[in-house]
């Protein structure tokens, strides 16, 4: 008797956006997805999402998500920036940045414990922006700390990171969000019918506060760019589940880590609600955007 060939199960692709301190929401989303039995086959991250994606990719287990939550709970702006007075010193020396990226590199090395991107347990793509072209670049190989530092190098705040280009020539890279805050083009390039793309979106699309610092103005400009980025259209048969919390929840400025625990709780609730919505009794899959009220 001839047996029909087995159709491989679709893959789960997790896409982690940028969003500064609001990236804590992704920890809760990961916790909710794991609780629903969803595990990543591929991880994609940009900016703060690159840190979360790489951390999980080293050991994709619920325990690792809990460890990530503990790391976030201890996070402060000094963890990423170092001593704030160095900003004035860098300005006085006419350097094109406020803070050195060495603290961020140390954080990646300490948190993740893997030197090379290709050595992570799960296939991982880290997005950056090529400063020369303004286009997104998706890395799968190279020194992890350098690539993540580039992915989170907010222009003017951190220096550009030099990475080897396609022809091994050195190229300058900055924050992934300059080209694409949610690195969906990377997912679109590898997704195939039957895959599910889970978008862990920490983007806040509106800024309803005063612009008090240069960083506030820079972030406001980035958010305006995000709002006008073209939509990525996936081929038929690829299911996209976008997880976002309501913009009405104010999580402070991009380096305000006082709302981490609340963001984690909101993210977990959002993911669990989304999985309830997409798990239909008739077995039909649905594309859905879930914005969860706070």
Coordinates of C-alpha atoms in Angstrom, one line a residue:
X1 CA 0.0 0.0 0.0
X2 CA 1.4 3.4 -1.0
X3 CA 1.6 5.9 1.9
X4 CA 1.3 9.6 1.3
X5 CA 4.5 11.5 2.2
X6 CA 4.6 13.2 5.5
X7 CA 4.1 17.0 5.2
X8 CA 6.5 18.7 7.6
X9 CA 5.0 20.7 10.3
X10 CA 5.3 24.5 9.9
X11 CA 7.9 26.3 11.8
X12 CA 7.4 29.0 14.5
X13 CA 9.4 32.1 13.8
X14 CA 9.7 34.7 16.6
X15 CA 10.4 38.3 15.5
X16 CA 11.4 40.6 18.4
X17 CA 11.2 44.4 17.6
X18 CA 13.1 47.3 19.0
X19 CA 11.5 49.5 21.7
X20 CA 14.1 50.4 24.3
X21 CA 13.0 49.7 27.9
X22 CA 9.6 48.7 26.6
X23 CA 11.3 45.6 25.3
X24 CA 10.6 44.1 28.7
X25 CA 7.1 43.3 27.3
X26 CA 8.7 40.7 25.0
X27 CA 9.8 38.7 28.1
X28 CA 6.2 38.3 29.1
X29 CA 5.2 37.5 25.6
X30 CA 7.8 34.7 25.5
X31 CA 6.5 33.4 28.8
X32 CA 3.0 33.3 27.4
X33 CA 4.0 31.6 24.2
X34 CA 5.9 28.9 26.1
X35 CA 3.0 28.4 28.4
X36 CA 0.8 27.8 25.3
X37 CA 3.3 25.2 24.0
X38 CA 4.9 27.4 21.3
X39 CA 8.7 27.0 20.9
X40 CA 10.8 29.0 18.4
X41 CA 12.4 27.3 15.5
X42 CA 13.9 30.6 14.3
X43 CA 14.5 33.8 16.2
X44 CA 14.9 37.3 14.6
X45 CA 15.7 40.4 16.6
X46 CA 16.5 44.1 16.2
X47 CA 17.8 46.6 18.7
X48 CA 16.6 45.5 22.2
X49 CA 14.8 42.6 20.5
X50 CA 18.2 41.4 19.4
X51 CA 19.3 41.1 23.1
X52 CA 16.1 39.2 24.0
X53 CA 16.3 36.9 20.9
X54 CA 19.9 36.0 21.4
X55 CA 19.5 35.4 25.1
X56 CA 16.7 32.9 24.4
X57 CA 18.4 31.3 21.5
X58 CA 21.2 30.1 23.7
X59 CA 18.8 27.9 25.6
X60 CA 15.2 28.0 24.4
X61 CA 13.4 26.8 27.6
X62 CA 10.9 28.3 30.0
X63 CA 13.6 28.4 32.6
X64 CA 15.7 30.6 30.4
X65 CA 12.7 33.0 30.0
X66 CA 12.5 33.2 33.8
X67 CA 16.2 34.0 33.9
X68 CA 15.7 36.7 31.3
X69 CA 12.9 38.2 33.5
X70 CA 15.3 38.4 36.4
X71 CA 17.9 40.1 34.3
X72 CA 15.4 42.7 33.1
X73 CA 14.2 43.3 36.7
X74 CA 17.8 44.3 37.6
X75 CA 18.3 46.5 34.6
X76 CA 19.1 50.2 35.0
X77 CA 20.1 52.9 32.5
X78 CA 23.6 52.7 34.0
X79 CA 23.8 49.0 33.0
X80 CA 23.6 50.1 29.3
X81 CA 25.3 53.5 29.4
X82 CA 27.8 53.4 32.2
X83 CA 28.5 56.6 34.1
X84 CA 26.4 59.5 32.8
X85 CA 29.1 62.1 33.2
X86 CA 31.0 60.5 30.3
X87 CA 28.4 62.0 28.0
X88 CA 29.6 65.5 28.7
X89 CA 33.2 64.4 28.3
X90 CA 32.4 62.9 24.9
X91 CA 30.7 66.1 23.8
X92 CA 33.7 68.1 25.0
X93 CA 36.0 65.9 22.9
X94 CA 33.7 66.3 19.9
X95 CA 33.0 62.7 19.6
X96 CA 29.9 61.8 17.5
X97 CA 28.2 59.9 20.3
X98 CA 27.3 60.4 24.0
X99 CA 28.1 57.0 25.4
X100 CA 30.6 54.3 24.5
X101 CA 29.1 50.9 23.6
X102 CA 31.5 48.9 25.9
X103 CA 28.9 48.5 28.7
X104 CA 26.4 47.1 26.2
X105 CA 29.0 44.7 24.8
X106 CA 29.8 43.6 28.4
X107 CA 26.1 43.0 29.0
X108 CA 25.7 40.8 26.0
X109 CA 28.8 38.8 26.9
X110 CA 27.7 38.4 30.5
X111 CA 24.0 37.6 29.8
X112 CA 24.3 35.3 26.8
X113 CA 27.6 33.5 27.3
X114 CA 28.0 32.6 23.6
X115 CA 30.7 34.3 21.5
X116 CA 29.6 33.6 18.0
X117 CA 26.1 34.2 16.6
X118 CA 26.2 30.9 14.6
X119 CA 26.9 28.9 17.8
X120 CA 23.5 29.7 19.4
X121 CA 21.2 26.7 19.9
X122 CA 18.5 28.1 17.6
X123 CA 18.9 29.7 14.2
X124 CA 19.0 33.4 14.9
X125 CA 19.1 36.5 12.7
X126 CA 20.1 39.9 14.1
X127 CA 19.1 43.0 12.2
X128 CA 21.2 46.2 11.9
X129 CA 21.1 49.2 9.6
X130 CA 23.9 49.8 7.1
X131 CA 24.8 53.4 7.7
X132 CA 26.1 53.8 4.2
X133 CA 22.9 52.6 2.4
X134 CA 20.2 53.0 5.1
X135 CA 19.1 49.4 4.4
X136 CA 18.5 46.6 6.8
X137 CA 21.1 43.9 7.1
X138 CA 20.3 40.5 8.7
X139 CA 23.3 38.7 10.3
X140 CA 23.5 35.0 10.9
X141 CA 27.3 34.7 11.6
X142 CA 29.9 36.8 13.4
X143 CA 30.9 38.0 16.9
X144 CA 27.6 38.2 18.8
X145 CA 28.5 41.1 21.1
X146 CA 29.6 43.2 18.2
X147 CA 26.5 42.5 16.1
X148 CA 24.1 43.1 19.0
X149 CA 25.9 46.3 19.9
X150 CA 25.4 47.5 16.3
X151 CA 21.8 46.4 16.3
X152 CA 21.2 48.6 19.4
X153 CA 23.5 51.5 18.4
X154 CA 21.0 54.4 18.5
X155 CA 22.7 57.1 16.4
X156 CA 24.2 59.9 18.5
X157 CA 23.8 57.9 21.7
X158 CA 26.2 55.1 20.8
X159 CA 28.9 55.0 18.1
X160 CA 28.4 53.1 14.9
X161 CA 29.8 49.6 15.0
X162 CA 32.2 48.4 12.3
X163 CA 31.2 45.1 10.9
X164 CA 32.5 43.2 7.8
X165 CA 30.4 43.7 4.7
X166 CA 29.4 41.3 2.0
X167 CA 32.9 41.6 0.4
X168 CA 34.6 41.6 3.8
X169 CA 35.1 45.4 3.5
X170 CA 34.4 47.2 6.8
X171 CA 31.0 48.9 7.0
X172 CA 29.4 51.0 9.7
X173 CA 26.2 49.8 11.2
X174 CA 23.7 51.4 13.6
X175 CA 20.4 50.6 15.3
X176 CA 18.1 48.2 13.4
X177 CA 15.2 50.6 14.0
X178 CA 16.6 53.2 11.6
X179 CA 15.7 50.9 8.6
X180 CA 13.1 48.7 10.2
X181 CA 12.0 48.7 13.8
X182 CA 10.3 45.3 13.4
X183 CA 12.6 43.2 11.2
X184 CA 9.8 41.6 9.2
X185 CA 11.7 41.6 5.9
X186 CA 14.1 39.0 7.5
X187 CA 11.1 36.8 8.4
X188 CA 9.5 37.3 5.0
X189 CA 12.6 36.1 3.2
X190 CA 12.7 32.8 5.0
X191 CA 9.0 32.1 5.9
X192 CA 7.2 29.4 3.8
X193 CA 3.6 28.2 3.7
X194 CA 2.6 26.5 6.9
X195 CA 4.9 28.7 9.1
X196 CA 3.7 30.9 11.9
X197 CA 5.4 34.2 12.4
X198 CA 4.9 35.6 15.9
X199 CA 5.7 39.3 16.0
X200 CA 6.7 40.4 19.5
X201 CA 6.2 44.1 19.0
X202 CA 7.4 46.5 21.7
X203 CA 6.9 49.6 19.5
X204 CA 5.1 52.5 20.9
X205 CA 3.6 54.3 18.0
X206 CA 2.7 57.6 19.7
X207 CA 4.7 59.9 21.9
X208 CA 2.4 61.9 24.2
X209 CA 4.9 63.7 26.3
X210 CA 7.2 66.7 26.2
X211 CA 10.4 66.5 24.2
X212 CA 12.9 67.4 27.0
X213 CA 16.2 66.0 25.8
X214 CA 18.0 65.3 22.5
X215 CA 17.3 61.6 23.0
X216 CA 13.5 62.4 23.2
X217 CA 13.7 64.2 19.9
X218 CA 15.6 61.3 18.3
X219 CA 13.1 58.7 19.5
X220 CA 10.2 60.8 18.4
X221 CA 11.8 61.0 14.9
X222 CA 12.3 57.2 14.9
X223 CA 8.6 56.6 15.8
X224 CA 7.5 58.9 13.0
X225 CA 9.7 56.8 10.6
X226 CA 8.2 53.6 12.0
X227 CA 4.7 54.8 11.4
X228 CA 5.5 55.4 7.7
X229 CA 7.4 52.2 7.0
X230 CA 5.7 50.1 4.2
X231 CA 3.8 47.0 5.3
X232 CA 5.5 43.6 4.7
X233 CA 3.2 41.2 2.8
X234 CA 3.9 37.5 3.4
X235 CA 3.0 34.9 0.8
X236 CA -0.3 32.9 1.2
X237 CA -0.1 30.2 3.8
X238 CA 2.1 32.0 6.2
X239 CA 0.2 32.9 9.4
X240 CA 1.2 36.1 11.2
X241 CA 0.3 36.7 14.8
X242 CA 1.3 40.2 16.0
X243 CA 1.5 40.7 19.7
X244 CA 1.3 44.3 21.0
X245 CA 0.2 45.9 24.2
X246 CA -2.0 49.0 24.1
X247 CA -0.2 52.3 23.4
X248 CA -2.1 53.9 26.2
X249 CA 0.2 52.3 28.7
X250 CA 2.9 54.8 29.4
X251 CA 6.3 53.1 30.1
X252 CA 8.3 56.3 30.3
X253 CA 11.2 57.2 28.2
X254 CA 13.4 54.8 26.2
X255 CA 15.7 54.2 29.1
X256 CA 13.1 54.1 31.9
X257 CA 13.3 50.7 33.6
X258 CA 10.9 51.3 36.4
X259 CA 7.9 49.6 34.6
X260 CA 9.7 46.3 33.8
X261 CA 7.5 44.0 36.0
X262 CA 4.3 45.5 34.8
X263 CA 5.4 45.3 31.2
X264 CA 6.3 41.6 31.6
X265 CA 2.8 40.9 33.1
X266 CA 1.1 42.8 30.2
X267 CA 3.1 40.9 27.7
X268 CA 2.3 37.5 29.1
X269 CA -1.4 38.3 29.2
X270 CA -1.3 39.5 25.6
X271 CA 0.4 36.3 24.3
X272 CA -2.0 34.1 26.2
X273 CA -5.0 36.0 24.8
X274 CA -3.6 35.8 21.3
X275 CA -3.1 32.1 21.5
X276 CA -6.7 31.6 22.8
X277 CA -7.9 33.7 19.8
X278 CA -5.9 31.7 17.2
X279 CA -6.6 28.2 18.5
X280 CA -9.9 27.5 16.8
X281 CA -11.8 24.3 17.3
X282 CA -12.2 23.7 13.6
X283 CA -8.5 23.6 13.1
X284 CA -8.4 26.5 10.8
X285 CA -5.5 29.0 11.3
X286 CA -6.1 32.7 11.4
X287 CA -3.9 35.7 10.8
X288 CA -4.5 38.1 13.7
X289 CA -3.2 41.3 15.2
X290 CA -3.7 41.3 19.0
X291 CA -3.4 44.6 20.7
X292 CA -4.0 43.9 24.4
X293 CA -5.4 46.7 26.6
X294 CA -3.5 47.6 29.7

